């Protein structure tokens, strides 16, 4: 089974990478972009298990390894 | 207006970061995860413009700045 995980900076946390991208887009002539915030996106393949069990394990994975919950939020989407 | 951009490694391109995460999850006792592939996720805020125009600009942004199209694919979702 498959799942997707999105890790994003919490609102209010400065995102220098996103600011650099926003500025660079202007510099290369791509206008109209006001703000970019950069996060991580993970595609996960798991053994078949219940959807709730998969969500429970990935939630633990996010809290313990994949996200820094002081400055980052995460969202889990288990497919099927 | 808002948009989301997903940049992922092309199928067949080795993802050492994903492999490291997969192994680490096993080591900390979170089982059942077969594979993880890591990509980038961007939340973009743009001036109001047509949805097609926004897609066109972000497509150009991906090709010229945000993705390495030799090894990465990208997907753009313009909201509204």
mmCIF file of C-alpha atoms in Angstrom, chain A residues 6 8 21 24-25 28 30-47 49 57 60-61 64-66, chain B residues 6 8 21 24-25 28 30-47 49 57 60-61 64-66:
data_model
loop_
_atom_site.group_PDB
_atom_site.id
_atom_site.type_symbol
_atom_site.label_atom_id
_atom_site.label_comp_id
_atom_site.label_asym_id
_atom_site.label_seq_id
_atom_site.Cartn_x
_atom_site.Cartn_y
_atom_site.Cartn_z
ATOM 1 C CA UNK A 6 3.946 16.385 3.509
ATOM 2 C CA UNK A 8 5.910 21.973 5.918
ATOM 3 C CA UNK A 21 13.417 31.168 -4.743
ATOM 4 C CA UNK A 24 15.363 34.382 -8.048
ATOM 5 C CA UNK A 25 12.123 33.989 -9.991
ATOM 6 C CA UNK A 28 15.010 35.575 -14.214
ATOM 7 C CA UNK A 30 9.142 35.238 -13.991
ATOM 8 C CA UNK A 31 6.856 37.779 -12.350
ATOM 9 C CA UNK A 32 3.756 37.594 -10.209
ATOM 10 C CA UNK A 33 5.088 35.214 -7.574
ATOM 11 C CA UNK A 34 4.584 36.775 -4.140
ATOM 12 C CA UNK A 35 5.799 34.036 -1.853
ATOM 13 C CA UNK A 36 7.178 30.501 -1.940
ATOM 14 C CA UNK A 37 7.417 28.139 0.999
ATOM 15 C CA UNK A 38 9.415 24.956 0.624
ATOM 16 C CA UNK A 39 8.584 21.690 2.301
ATOM 17 C CA UNK A 40 9.292 18.002 1.936
ATOM 18 C CA UNK A 41 7.134 15.482 0.162
ATOM 19 C CA UNK A 42 7.557 11.751 0.687
ATOM 20 C CA UNK A 43 6.051 8.824 -1.193
ATOM 21 C CA UNK A 44 5.976 5.756 1.025
ATOM 22 C CA UNK A 45 5.358 2.126 0.126
ATOM 23 C CA UNK A 46 4.254 -0.088 3.009
ATOM 24 C CA UNK A 47 3.372 -3.710 3.555
ATOM 25 C CA UNK A 49 -1.981 -3.415 6.723
ATOM 26 C CA UNK A 57 3.001 4.009 12.136
ATOM 27 C CA UNK A 60 5.101 7.858 14.792
ATOM 28 C CA UNK A 61 7.663 8.058 11.956
ATOM 29 C CA UNK A 64 10.326 10.602 15.754
ATOM 30 C CA UNK A 65 12.259 10.971 12.497
ATOM 31 C CA UNK A 66 10.770 12.836 9.568
ATOM 32 C CA UNK B 6 5.617 18.765 -6.290
ATOM 33 C CA UNK B 8 9.938 14.168 -7.388
ATOM 34 C CA UNK B 21 15.015 6.976 5.908
ATOM 35 C CA UNK B 24 16.373 4.290 9.897
ATOM 36 C CA UNK B 25 12.677 3.571 10.383
ATOM 37 C CA UNK B 28 14.010 2.655 15.484
ATOM 38 C CA UNK B 30 8.873 1.234 12.970
ATOM 39 C CA UNK B 31 8.280 -1.770 10.720
ATOM 40 C CA UNK B 32 6.368 -2.366 7.527
ATOM 41 C CA UNK B 33 7.860 0.467 5.486
ATOM 42 C CA UNK B 34 9.256 -0.961 2.236
ATOM 43 C CA UNK B 35 10.389 2.147 0.448
ATOM 44 C CA UNK B 36 10.494 5.931 0.848
ATOM 45 C CA UNK B 37 11.156 8.440 -1.921
ATOM 46 C CA UNK B 38 11.792 12.035 -0.965
ATOM 47 C CA UNK B 39 10.768 15.022 -3.034
ATOM 48 C CA UNK B 40 10.155 18.720 -2.642
ATOM 49 C CA UNK B 41 6.829 20.371 -2.024
ATOM 50 C CA UNK B 42 6.293 24.074 -2.578
ATOM 51 C CA UNK B 43 3.374 26.295 -1.629
ATOM 52 C CA UNK B 44 3.263 29.328 -3.892
ATOM 53 C CA UNK B 45 1.297 32.541 -3.528
ATOM 54 C CA UNK B 46 0.809 34.518 -6.742
ATOM 55 C CA UNK B 47 -0.838 37.742 -7.823
ATOM 56 C CA UNK B 49 -4.145 36.072 -12.815
ATOM 57 C CA UNK B 57 4.517 30.795 -15.353
ATOM 58 C CA UNK B 60 8.529 27.906 -16.737
ATOM 59 C CA UNK B 61 9.715 28.327 -13.117
ATOM 60 C CA UNK B 64 14.280 26.905 -15.385
ATOM 61 C CA UNK B 65 14.791 26.947 -11.621
ATOM 62 C CA UNK B 66 12.902 24.542 -9.396
#
